[in-house]
XYZ file of C-alpha atoms in Angstrom:
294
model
C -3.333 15.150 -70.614
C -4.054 12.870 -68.023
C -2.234 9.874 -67.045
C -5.403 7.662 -68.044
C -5.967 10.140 -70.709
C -2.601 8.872 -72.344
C -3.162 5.434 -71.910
C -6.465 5.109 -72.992
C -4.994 7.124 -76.270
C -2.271 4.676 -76.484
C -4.209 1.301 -76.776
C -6.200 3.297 -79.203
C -3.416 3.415 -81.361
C -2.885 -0.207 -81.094
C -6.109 -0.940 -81.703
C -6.369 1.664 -84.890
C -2.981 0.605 -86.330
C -3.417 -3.480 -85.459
C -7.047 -3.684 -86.545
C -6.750 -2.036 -90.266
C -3.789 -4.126 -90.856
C -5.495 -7.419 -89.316
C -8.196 -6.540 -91.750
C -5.911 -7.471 -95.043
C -4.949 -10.463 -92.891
C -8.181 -12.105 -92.504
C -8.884 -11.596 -95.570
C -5.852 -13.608 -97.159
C -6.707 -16.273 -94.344
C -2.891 -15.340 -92.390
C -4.160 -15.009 -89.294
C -1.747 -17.369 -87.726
C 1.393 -15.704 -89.553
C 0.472 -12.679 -87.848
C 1.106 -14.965 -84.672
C 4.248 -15.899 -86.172
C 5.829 -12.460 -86.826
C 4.342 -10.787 -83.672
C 6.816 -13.216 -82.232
C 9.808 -13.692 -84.302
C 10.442 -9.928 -84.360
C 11.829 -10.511 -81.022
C 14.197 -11.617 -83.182
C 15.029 -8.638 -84.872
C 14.688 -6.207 -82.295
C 17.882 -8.005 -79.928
C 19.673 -8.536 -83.457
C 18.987 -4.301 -83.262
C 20.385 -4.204 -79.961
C 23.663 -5.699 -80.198
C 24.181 -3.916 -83.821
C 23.414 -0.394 -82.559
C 23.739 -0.544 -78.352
C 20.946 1.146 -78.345
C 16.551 0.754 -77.890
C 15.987 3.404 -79.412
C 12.785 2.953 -81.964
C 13.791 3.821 -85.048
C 16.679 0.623 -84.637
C 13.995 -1.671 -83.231
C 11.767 -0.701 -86.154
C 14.275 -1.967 -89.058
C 15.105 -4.942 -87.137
C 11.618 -6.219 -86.714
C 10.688 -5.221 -90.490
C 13.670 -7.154 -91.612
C 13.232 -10.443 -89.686
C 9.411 -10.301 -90.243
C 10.168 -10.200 -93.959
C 12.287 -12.960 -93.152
C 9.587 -14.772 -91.521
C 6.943 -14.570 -94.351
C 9.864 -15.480 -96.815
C 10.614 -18.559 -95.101
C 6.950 -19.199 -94.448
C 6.291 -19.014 -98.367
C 9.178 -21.168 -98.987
C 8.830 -23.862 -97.128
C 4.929 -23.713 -98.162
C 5.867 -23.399 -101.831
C 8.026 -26.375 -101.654
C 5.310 -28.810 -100.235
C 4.923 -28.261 -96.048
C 1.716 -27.862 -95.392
C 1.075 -23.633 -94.419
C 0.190 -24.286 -90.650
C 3.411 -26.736 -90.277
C 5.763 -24.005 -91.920
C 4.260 -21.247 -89.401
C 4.967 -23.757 -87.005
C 8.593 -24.778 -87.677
C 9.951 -21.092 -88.640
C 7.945 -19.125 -85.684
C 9.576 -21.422 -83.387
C 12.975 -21.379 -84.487
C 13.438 -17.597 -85.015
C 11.891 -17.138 -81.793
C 14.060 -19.753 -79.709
C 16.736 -17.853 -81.602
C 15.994 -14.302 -80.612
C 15.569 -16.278 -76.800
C 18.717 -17.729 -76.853
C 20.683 -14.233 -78.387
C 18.710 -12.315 -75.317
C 19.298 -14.303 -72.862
C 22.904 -14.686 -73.536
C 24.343 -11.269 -74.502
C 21.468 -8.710 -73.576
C 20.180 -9.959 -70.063
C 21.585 -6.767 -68.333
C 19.214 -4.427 -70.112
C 15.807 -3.390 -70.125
C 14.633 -6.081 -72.583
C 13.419 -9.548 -71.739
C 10.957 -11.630 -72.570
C 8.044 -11.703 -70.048
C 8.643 -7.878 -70.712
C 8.455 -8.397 -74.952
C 5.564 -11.356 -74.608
C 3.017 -9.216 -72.320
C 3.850 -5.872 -72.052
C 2.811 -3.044 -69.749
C 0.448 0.234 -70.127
C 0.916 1.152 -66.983
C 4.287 2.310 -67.867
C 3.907 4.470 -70.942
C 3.420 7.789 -68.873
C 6.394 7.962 -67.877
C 8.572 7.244 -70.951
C 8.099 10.351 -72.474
C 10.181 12.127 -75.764
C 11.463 15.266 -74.293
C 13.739 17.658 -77.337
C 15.316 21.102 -76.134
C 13.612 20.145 -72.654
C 10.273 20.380 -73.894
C 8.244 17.008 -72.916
C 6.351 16.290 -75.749
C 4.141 13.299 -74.221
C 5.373 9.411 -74.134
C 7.532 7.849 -76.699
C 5.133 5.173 -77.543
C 2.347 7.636 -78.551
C 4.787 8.864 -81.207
C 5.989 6.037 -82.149
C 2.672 4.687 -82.425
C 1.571 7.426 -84.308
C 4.046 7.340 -86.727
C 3.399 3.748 -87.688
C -0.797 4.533 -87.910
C -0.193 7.578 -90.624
C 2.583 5.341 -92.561
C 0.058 2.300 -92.739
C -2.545 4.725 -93.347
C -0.700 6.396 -96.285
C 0.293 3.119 -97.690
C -3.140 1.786 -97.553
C -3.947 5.070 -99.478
C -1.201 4.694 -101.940
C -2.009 1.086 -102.651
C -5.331 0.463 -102.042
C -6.609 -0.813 -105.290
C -3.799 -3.259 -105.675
C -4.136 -4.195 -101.980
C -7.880 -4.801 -102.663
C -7.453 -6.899 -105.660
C -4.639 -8.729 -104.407
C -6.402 -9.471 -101.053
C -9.701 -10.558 -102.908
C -8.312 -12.756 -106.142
C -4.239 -13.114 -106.250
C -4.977 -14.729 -110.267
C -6.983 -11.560 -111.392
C -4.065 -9.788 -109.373
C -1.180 -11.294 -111.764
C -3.072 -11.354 -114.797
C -3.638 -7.707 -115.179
C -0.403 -6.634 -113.681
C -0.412 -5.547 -110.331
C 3.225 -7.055 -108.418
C 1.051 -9.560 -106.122
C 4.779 -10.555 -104.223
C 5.548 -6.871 -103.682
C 2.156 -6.578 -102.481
C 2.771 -9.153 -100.076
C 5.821 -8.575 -98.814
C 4.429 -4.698 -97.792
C 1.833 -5.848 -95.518
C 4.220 -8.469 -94.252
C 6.333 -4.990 -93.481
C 3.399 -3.183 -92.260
C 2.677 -5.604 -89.284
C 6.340 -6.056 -88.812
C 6.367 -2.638 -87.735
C 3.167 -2.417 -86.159
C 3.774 -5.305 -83.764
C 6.875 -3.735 -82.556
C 5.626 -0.357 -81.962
C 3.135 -2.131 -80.033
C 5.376 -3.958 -77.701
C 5.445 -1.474 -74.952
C 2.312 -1.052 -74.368
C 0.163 -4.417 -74.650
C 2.937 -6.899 -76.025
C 3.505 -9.822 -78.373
C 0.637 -11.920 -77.210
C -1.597 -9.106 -76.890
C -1.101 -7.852 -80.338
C -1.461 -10.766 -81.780
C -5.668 -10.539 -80.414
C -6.188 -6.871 -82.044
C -4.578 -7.656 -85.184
C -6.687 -10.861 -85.598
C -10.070 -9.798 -83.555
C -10.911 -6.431 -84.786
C -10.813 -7.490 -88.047
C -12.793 -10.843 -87.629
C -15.272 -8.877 -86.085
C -16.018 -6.490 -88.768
C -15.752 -9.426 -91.019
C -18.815 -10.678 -90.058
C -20.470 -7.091 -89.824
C -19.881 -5.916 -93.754
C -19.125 -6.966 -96.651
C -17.586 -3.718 -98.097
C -13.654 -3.419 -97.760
C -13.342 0.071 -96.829
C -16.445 -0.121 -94.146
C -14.458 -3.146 -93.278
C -11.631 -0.994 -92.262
C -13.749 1.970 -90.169
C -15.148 -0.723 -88.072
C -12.067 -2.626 -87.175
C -10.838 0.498 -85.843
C -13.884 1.421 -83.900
C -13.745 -1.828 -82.746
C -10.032 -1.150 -81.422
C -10.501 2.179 -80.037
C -14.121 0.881 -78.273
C -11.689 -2.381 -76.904
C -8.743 0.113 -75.549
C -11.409 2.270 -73.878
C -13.641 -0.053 -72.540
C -10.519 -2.409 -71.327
C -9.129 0.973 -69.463
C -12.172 1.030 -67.416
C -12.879 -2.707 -66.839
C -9.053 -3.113 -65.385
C -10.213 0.198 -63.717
C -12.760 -1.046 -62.038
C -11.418 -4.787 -61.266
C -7.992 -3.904 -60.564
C -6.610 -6.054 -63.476
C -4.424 -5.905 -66.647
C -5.245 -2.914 -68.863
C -3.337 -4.565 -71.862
C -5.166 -7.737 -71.242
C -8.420 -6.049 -70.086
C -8.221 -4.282 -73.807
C -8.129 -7.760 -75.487
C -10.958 -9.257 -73.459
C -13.128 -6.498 -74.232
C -12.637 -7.054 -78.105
C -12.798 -11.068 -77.405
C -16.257 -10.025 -76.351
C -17.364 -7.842 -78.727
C -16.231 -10.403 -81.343
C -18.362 -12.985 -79.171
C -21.172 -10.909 -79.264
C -20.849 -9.727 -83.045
C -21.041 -13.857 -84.000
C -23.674 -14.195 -81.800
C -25.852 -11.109 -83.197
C -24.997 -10.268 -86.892
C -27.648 -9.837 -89.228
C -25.879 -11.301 -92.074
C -22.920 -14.310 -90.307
C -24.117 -14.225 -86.663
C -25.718 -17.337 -85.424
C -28.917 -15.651 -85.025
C -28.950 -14.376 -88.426
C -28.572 -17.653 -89.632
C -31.339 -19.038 -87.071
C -33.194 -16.761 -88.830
C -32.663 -17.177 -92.088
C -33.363 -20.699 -91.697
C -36.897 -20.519 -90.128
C -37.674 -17.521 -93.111
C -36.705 -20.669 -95.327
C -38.836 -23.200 -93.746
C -42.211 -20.889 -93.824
C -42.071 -20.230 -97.129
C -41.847 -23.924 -98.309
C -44.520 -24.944 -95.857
């Protein structure tokens, strides 16, 4: 493949793996704790570091699962025991992070991890970090990683989707009939624990934080159907790594941030144009109204 070939497949897999997660997210109105975690797993991954001496991605996987566990526990917590939700974000996404911060700064500054590097990322570079076994290059690392992550979210999703659904829609129906709403929880807090960090290389912190929230917005105001919910958020991913690619192309600009304005705009567009929730629609709606009691 191509060198733009293999980027333009890599954002795809962010946007893919980000958006169908974001989905459950906006639905359970935690958009912000995705914030949160896409952040504190810095944490986790230099708490990897100094355990194993090594980046390699399996380590950096368990670290960021752990500590975004971590995060949602405290989050719940601290909201359970009377702090407001967007006040506990606040106070435990800041603290972990300063944390993970201070803990990089101080006893892993003289490898390739720091934070400009962890908060925006670069495409650019996946090319040339590729997973090579008995001398064979088998294409970059972060496709594979990447991949990885998609068919394990995928398979959960799968594997749980009724008690996702339910859980997602009404928590009370959820409990009352028996499905384990905190397990529930605590497996999509996992699932974008993961995600985020397999996304670091190649868009970053910041940037993940816009396809795991704006995908799924977006087809949140295009369907009302879970499952069609899912298929549009990751068109809507794969459309915003493509079309980014050739905007940054074109303009000589960020591709990771190029990627995230292009789904900023199809979100922008979506609000503006939906049948159903777009300002128009409702424009609409409300003149239909008006003719038929005048």
């Amino acid at each position: 493949m191509s060198y733009g070939a293999w980027i333009i497949l890599t954002g795809s897999l962010v946007g893919v793996s980000c958006g169908i997660v974001g989905c459950f997210l906006i639905l359970r109105k935690m958009a912000m704790l995705a914030d949160a975690i896409s952040h504190t797993v810095l944490l986790g991954i230099v708490l990897a570091y100094l355990v194993s001496h090594s980046l390699e991605g399996i380590y950096m996987l368990v670290g960021a699962g752990i500590i975004g566990l971590l995060t949602a526990f405290l989050v719940q917590v601290l909201d359970t025991s009377g702090v407001q939700s967007d006040a506990a974000i606040g106070v435990v996404f800041t603290s972990l992070f300063a944390f993970g911060v201070i803990l990089l700064s101080a006893f892993a500054g003289q490898v390739h991890l720091d934070v400009n590097h962890a908060l925006m990322g670069e495409i650019t570079f996946i090319p040339w970090d590729t997973l090579t076994i008995n001398g064979i290059e088998l294409g970059p690392s972060a496709v594979w990683m990447l991949g990885i992550v998609l068919i394990l979210n995928l398979t959960l999703i799968f594997l749980f989707y009724k008690e996702i659904k339910i859980s997602s829609f009404d928590p009370a129906m959820a409990t009352a009939i028996g499905i384990p709403v905190v397990f529930i929880h605590y497996l999509l807090m996992s699932m974008v624990s993961i995600t985020t960090v397999a996304s670091f290389d190649s868009v970053g912190a910041i940037l993940v934080v816009a396809m795991l929230i704006v995908p799924g917005a977006t087809a949140y105001l295009l369907t009302d159907r879970l499952l069609i919910m899912l298929l549009i958020s990751a068109f809507i991913g794969v459309a915003s790594a493509v079309g980014g690619y050739y905007a940054a192309l074109a303009w000589n600009v960020s591709i990771a941030g190029s990627m995230a304005s292009i789904a900023g705009l199809i979100f922008g567009a979506t609000f503006i144009l939906s049948p159903k929730h777009g300002l128009m629609g409702k424009v609409l709606a409300r003149r239909s109204i008006s003719a038929q009691h005048s």
